[in-house]
Amino acid sequence: MAIGTTGAPTSARNASVGWLVRRLSGEVRRLVRDEKALAGAEMKRKGAKAVAGGGLFGGAAAVGLFGVGVLIACAVLGLATVLAAWLAALIVAVALLAVAGALALAGRRKFSAATPPLPTDVIDSVKQDIHTIAEARQR
C-alpha cells in the first residue's frame, strides 16, 4: 500500500481496512459533534422567540389590567356624573383593550413560531444523514 506524506493512502484502492475504519470513526464523531452544535443553535433561536412571546403576553396582561381599571372607573363615573364623563372613560377603555388584543395576537405569533420546542431542523438533517449513509452502504 502506498502511503502519502500525511499518513493517508495515496488512493482509495491503496487504503487498508483499518485506515478506512479510523477515518469513518472520525467522520462520524465530527458529524455527531456538528449535529449537536446545530441542535444547540436551533434551540437558542426558538428559546429567544418564546421569551419574546412571553414578554408580549405579559404586556397584554398589563394593558388588559389597565383596561379593566378604566372600565370600572367608567361604571363609577357613569353612575356618578353626566353622560359625557363615562362616555369618555368608555372610549379610553376600548382603546386600551384594543392595544391588549394586538399585543396578545403578536405574542401568540411569537409563541407559535417557537413551537414545537424541538430542534426540528437538526432532526431532519440527522434523518437525511442516516438516509445517505444507508444508501451508501447498499452500493
PDB file of C-alpha atoms in Angstrom:
ATOM      1  CA  MET A   1       0.000   0.000   0.000  1.00  0.00           C
ATOM      2  CA  ALA A   2       1.350   3.402  -0.952  1.00  0.00           C
ATOM      3  CA  ILE A   3       1.200   5.941   1.854  1.00  0.00           C
ATOM      4  CA  GLY A   4       1.493   9.690   1.281  1.00  0.00           C
ATOM      5  CA  THR A   5       3.397  12.136   3.479  1.00  0.00           C
ATOM      6  CA  THR A   6       0.262  12.806   5.586  1.00  0.00           C
ATOM      7  CA  GLY A   7      -0.104   9.158   6.590  1.00  0.00           C
ATOM      8  CA  ALA A   8      -3.151   8.744   4.348  1.00  0.00           C
ATOM      9  CA  PRO A   9      -3.190   6.318   1.409  1.00  0.00           C
ATOM     10  CA  THR A  10      -2.490   7.901  -1.959  1.00  0.00           C
ATOM     11  CA  SER A  11      -5.684   6.385  -3.389  1.00  0.00           C
ATOM     12  CA  ALA A  12      -8.823   4.635  -2.195  1.00  0.00           C
ATOM     13  CA  ARG A  13      -7.565   1.359  -3.691  1.00  0.00           C
ATOM     14  CA  ASN A  14      -4.450   1.523  -1.501  1.00  0.00           C
ATOM     15  CA  ALA A  15      -6.366   2.136   1.752  1.00  0.00           C
ATOM     16  CA  SER A  16      -6.287  -0.540   4.417  1.00  0.00           C
ATOM     17  CA  VAL A  17      -9.436  -1.594   6.223  1.00  0.00           C
ATOM     18  CA  GLY A  18      -8.018  -0.272   9.479  1.00  0.00           C
ATOM     19  CA  TRP A  19      -7.325   3.145   7.968  1.00  0.00           C
ATOM     20  CA  LEU A  20     -10.822   3.273   6.459  1.00  0.00           C
ATOM     21  CA  VAL A  21     -12.411   2.349   9.816  1.00  0.00           C
ATOM     22  CA  ARG A  22     -10.377   5.044  11.616  1.00  0.00           C
ATOM     23  CA  ARG A  23     -11.396   7.593   9.007  1.00  0.00           C
ATOM     24  CA  LEU A  24     -15.065   6.555   9.229  1.00  0.00           C
ATOM     25  CA  SER A  25     -14.927   6.778  13.018  1.00  0.00           C
ATOM     26  CA  GLY A  26     -13.501  10.301  12.807  1.00  0.00           C
ATOM     27  CA  GLU A  27     -16.119  11.348  10.262  1.00  0.00           C
ATOM     28  CA  VAL A  28     -18.960  10.001  12.417  1.00  0.00           C
ATOM     29  CA  ARG A  29     -17.584  11.809  15.501  1.00  0.00           C
ATOM     30  CA  ARG A  30     -17.361  15.056  13.539  1.00  0.00           C
ATOM     31  CA  LEU A  31     -20.880  14.569  12.160  1.00  0.00           C
ATOM     32  CA  VAL A  32     -22.325  13.955  15.641  1.00  0.00           C
ATOM     33  CA  ARG A  33     -20.473  16.988  17.069  1.00  0.00           C
ATOM     34  CA  ASP A  34     -21.714  19.218  14.222  1.00  0.00           C
ATOM     35  CA  GLU A  35     -25.307  17.998  14.575  1.00  0.00           C
ATOM     36  CA  LYS A  36     -25.135  18.627  18.329  1.00  0.00           C
ATOM     37  CA  ALA A  37     -23.922  22.187  17.706  1.00  0.00           C
ATOM     38  CA  LEU A  38     -26.735  22.737  15.192  1.00  0.00           C
ATOM     39  CA  ALA A  39     -29.311  21.448  17.684  1.00  0.00           C
ATOM     40  CA  GLY A  40     -27.998  23.827  20.349  1.00  0.00           C
ATOM     41  CA  ALA A  41     -28.132  26.805  18.000  1.00  0.00           C
ATOM     42  CA  GLU A  42     -31.669  25.950  16.889  1.00  0.00           C
ATOM     43  CA  MET A  43     -32.883  25.606  20.481  1.00  0.00           C
ATOM     44  CA  LYS A  44     -31.356  29.006  21.365  1.00  0.00           C
ATOM     45  CA  ARG A  45     -33.206  30.642  18.449  1.00  0.00           C
ATOM     46  CA  LYS A  46     -36.508  29.062  19.452  1.00  0.00           C
ATOM     47  CA  GLY A  47     -35.953  29.928  23.109  1.00  0.00           C
ATOM     48  CA  ALA A  48     -35.413  33.584  22.222  1.00  0.00           C
ATOM     49  CA  LYS A  49     -38.677  33.615  20.268  1.00  0.00           C
ATOM     50  CA  ALA A  50     -40.519  32.061  23.213  1.00  0.00           C
ATOM     51  CA  VAL A  51     -39.096  34.688  25.580  1.00  0.00           C
ATOM     52  CA  ALA A  52     -40.224  37.473  23.236  1.00  0.00           C
ATOM     53  CA  GLY A  53     -43.704  35.934  23.034  1.00  0.00           C
ATOM     54  CA  GLY A  54     -43.864  35.709  26.824  1.00  0.00           C
ATOM     55  CA  GLY A  55     -42.920  39.377  27.135  1.00  0.00           C
ATOM     56  CA  LEU A  56     -45.652  40.374  24.719  1.00  0.00           C
ATOM     57  CA  PHE A  57     -48.202  38.278  26.638  1.00  0.00           C
ATOM     58  CA  GLY A  58     -47.046  39.979  29.829  1.00  0.00           C
ATOM     59  CA  GLY A  59     -47.548  43.361  28.159  1.00  0.00           C
ATOM     60  CA  ALA A  60     -51.005  42.284  27.028  1.00  0.00           C
ATOM     61  CA  ALA A  61     -51.890  41.310  30.600  1.00  0.00           C
ATOM     62  CA  ALA A  62     -50.698  44.649  31.990  1.00  0.00           C
ATOM     63  CA  VAL A  63     -52.577  46.697  29.401  1.00  0.00           C
ATOM     64  CA  GLY A  64     -55.642  44.479  29.884  1.00  0.00           C
ATOM     65  CA  LEU A  65     -55.487  45.174  33.607  1.00  0.00           C
ATOM     66  CA  PHE A  66     -55.456  48.918  32.922  1.00  0.00           C
ATOM     67  CA  GLY A  67     -58.441  48.400  30.610  1.00  0.00           C
ATOM     68  CA  VAL A  68     -60.351  46.673  33.381  1.00  0.00           C
ATOM     69  CA  GLY A  69     -59.447  49.536  35.722  1.00  0.00           C
ATOM     70  CA  VAL A  70     -60.775  52.072  33.253  1.00  0.00           C
ATOM     71  CA  LEU A  71     -63.954  50.036  32.730  1.00  0.00           C
ATOM     72  CA  ILE A  72     -64.513  50.075  36.483  1.00  0.00           C
ATOM     73  CA  ALA A  73     -63.894  53.822  36.521  1.00  0.00           C
ATOM     74  CA  CYS A  74     -66.358  54.086  33.630  1.00  0.00           C
ATOM     75  CA  ALA A  75     -69.068  52.334  35.619  1.00  0.00           C
ATOM     76  CA  VAL A  76     -68.426  54.554  38.640  1.00  0.00           C
ATOM     77  CA  LEU A  77     -68.387  57.714  36.550  1.00  0.00           C
ATOM     78  CA  GLY A  78     -71.475  56.620  34.661  1.00  0.00           C
ATOM     79  CA  LEU A  79     -73.411  56.357  37.868  1.00  0.00           C
ATOM     80  CA  ALA A  80     -71.967  59.486  39.489  1.00  0.00           C
ATOM     81  CA  THR A  81     -71.846  62.047  36.715  1.00  0.00           C
ATOM     82  CA  VAL A  82     -73.356  63.048  33.446  1.00  0.00           C
ATOM     83  CA  LEU A  83     -73.188  61.073  30.235  1.00  0.00           C
ATOM     84  CA  ALA A  84     -70.105  62.751  28.746  1.00  0.00           C
ATOM     85  CA  ALA A  85     -67.688  61.681  31.506  1.00  0.00           C
ATOM     86  CA  TRP A  86     -68.458  57.983  31.364  1.00  0.00           C
ATOM     87  CA  LEU A  87     -68.530  58.048  27.589  1.00  0.00           C
ATOM     88  CA  ALA A  88     -65.002  59.439  27.632  1.00  0.00           C
ATOM     89  CA  ALA A  89     -63.907  56.711  30.055  1.00  0.00           C
ATOM     90  CA  LEU A  90     -65.546  54.067  27.848  1.00  0.00           C
ATOM     91  CA  ILE A  91     -63.626  55.296  24.799  1.00  0.00           C
ATOM     92  CA  VAL A  92     -60.328  55.096  26.736  1.00  0.00           C
ATOM     93  CA  ALA A  93     -61.161  51.594  27.974  1.00  0.00           C
ATOM     94  CA  VAL A  94     -61.967  50.342  24.466  1.00  0.00           C
ATOM     95  CA  ALA A  95     -58.704  51.806  23.167  1.00  0.00           C
ATOM     96  CA  LEU A  96     -56.678  50.122  25.942  1.00  0.00           C
ATOM     97  CA  LEU A  97     -58.376  46.780  25.335  1.00  0.00           C
ATOM     98  CA  ALA A  98     -57.674  47.076  21.613  1.00  0.00           C
ATOM     99  CA  VAL A  99     -53.982  47.540  22.416  1.00  0.00           C
ATOM    100  CA  ALA A 100     -54.114  44.497  24.716  1.00  0.00           C
ATOM    101  CA  GLY A 101     -55.670  42.443  21.924  1.00  0.00           C
ATOM    102  CA  ALA A 102     -52.976  43.499  19.469  1.00  0.00           C
ATOM    103  CA  LEU A 103     -50.223  42.590  21.963  1.00  0.00           C
ATOM    104  CA  ALA A 104     -51.842  39.212  22.647  1.00  0.00           C
ATOM    105  CA  LEU A 105     -52.002  38.415  18.925  1.00  0.00           C
ATOM    106  CA  ALA A 106     -48.360  39.415  18.453  1.00  0.00           C
ATOM    107  CA  GLY A 107     -47.363  37.254  21.433  1.00  0.00           C
ATOM    108  CA  ARG A 108     -49.311  34.315  20.061  1.00  0.00           C
ATOM    109  CA  ARG A 109     -47.488  34.626  16.742  1.00  0.00           C
ATOM    110  CA  LYS A 110     -44.122  34.637  18.526  1.00  0.00           C
ATOM    111  CA  PHE A 111     -45.052  31.583  20.603  1.00  0.00           C
ATOM    112  CA  SER A 112     -46.272  29.604  17.603  1.00  0.00           C
ATOM    113  CA  ALA A 113     -43.036  30.440  15.742  1.00  0.00           C
ATOM    114  CA  ALA A 114     -41.089  28.838  18.607  1.00  0.00           C
ATOM    115  CA  THR A 115     -43.077  25.603  18.754  1.00  0.00           C
ATOM    116  CA  PRO A 116     -42.592  22.712  18.802  1.00  0.00           C
ATOM    117  CA  PRO A 117     -39.711  23.104  21.279  1.00  0.00           C
ATOM    118  CA  LEU A 118     -37.639  20.525  19.421  1.00  0.00           C
ATOM    119  CA  PRO A 119     -34.651  21.051  17.120  1.00  0.00           C
ATOM    120  CA  THR A 120     -36.712  20.033  14.073  1.00  0.00           C
ATOM    121  CA  ASP A 121     -34.163  21.320  11.553  1.00  0.00           C
ATOM    122  CA  VAL A 122     -31.437  19.181  13.117  1.00  0.00           C
ATOM    123  CA  ILE A 123     -33.743  16.166  13.383  1.00  0.00           C
ATOM    124  CA  ASP A 124     -34.429  16.460   9.648  1.00  0.00           C
ATOM    125  CA  SER A 125     -30.691  16.811   8.996  1.00  0.00           C
ATOM    126  CA  VAL A 126     -29.880  13.694  11.037  1.00  0.00           C
ATOM    127  CA  LYS A 127     -32.594  11.740   9.203  1.00  0.00           C
ATOM    128  CA  GLN A 128     -31.049  12.844   5.908  1.00  0.00           C
ATOM    129  CA  ASP A 129     -27.586  11.787   7.154  1.00  0.00           C
ATOM    130  CA  ILE A 130     -28.913   8.351   8.125  1.00  0.00           C
ATOM    131  CA  HIS A 131     -30.627   8.007   4.754  1.00  0.00           C
ATOM    132  CA  THR A 132     -27.420   8.983   2.916  1.00  0.00           C
ATOM    133  CA  ILE A 133     -25.321   6.531   4.950  1.00  0.00           C
ATOM    134  CA  ALA A 134     -27.856   3.744   4.344  1.00  0.00           C
ATOM    135  CA  GLU A 135     -27.819   4.418   0.595  1.00  0.00           C
ATOM    136  CA  ALA A 136     -24.017   4.450   0.506  1.00  0.00           C
ATOM    137  CA  ARG A 137     -23.917   1.166   2.434  1.00  0.00           C
ATOM    138  CA  GLN A 138     -26.190  -0.521  -0.099  1.00  0.00           C
ATOM    139  CA  ARG A 139     -23.934   0.389  -3.037  1.00  0.00           C
TER     140      ARG A 139
END
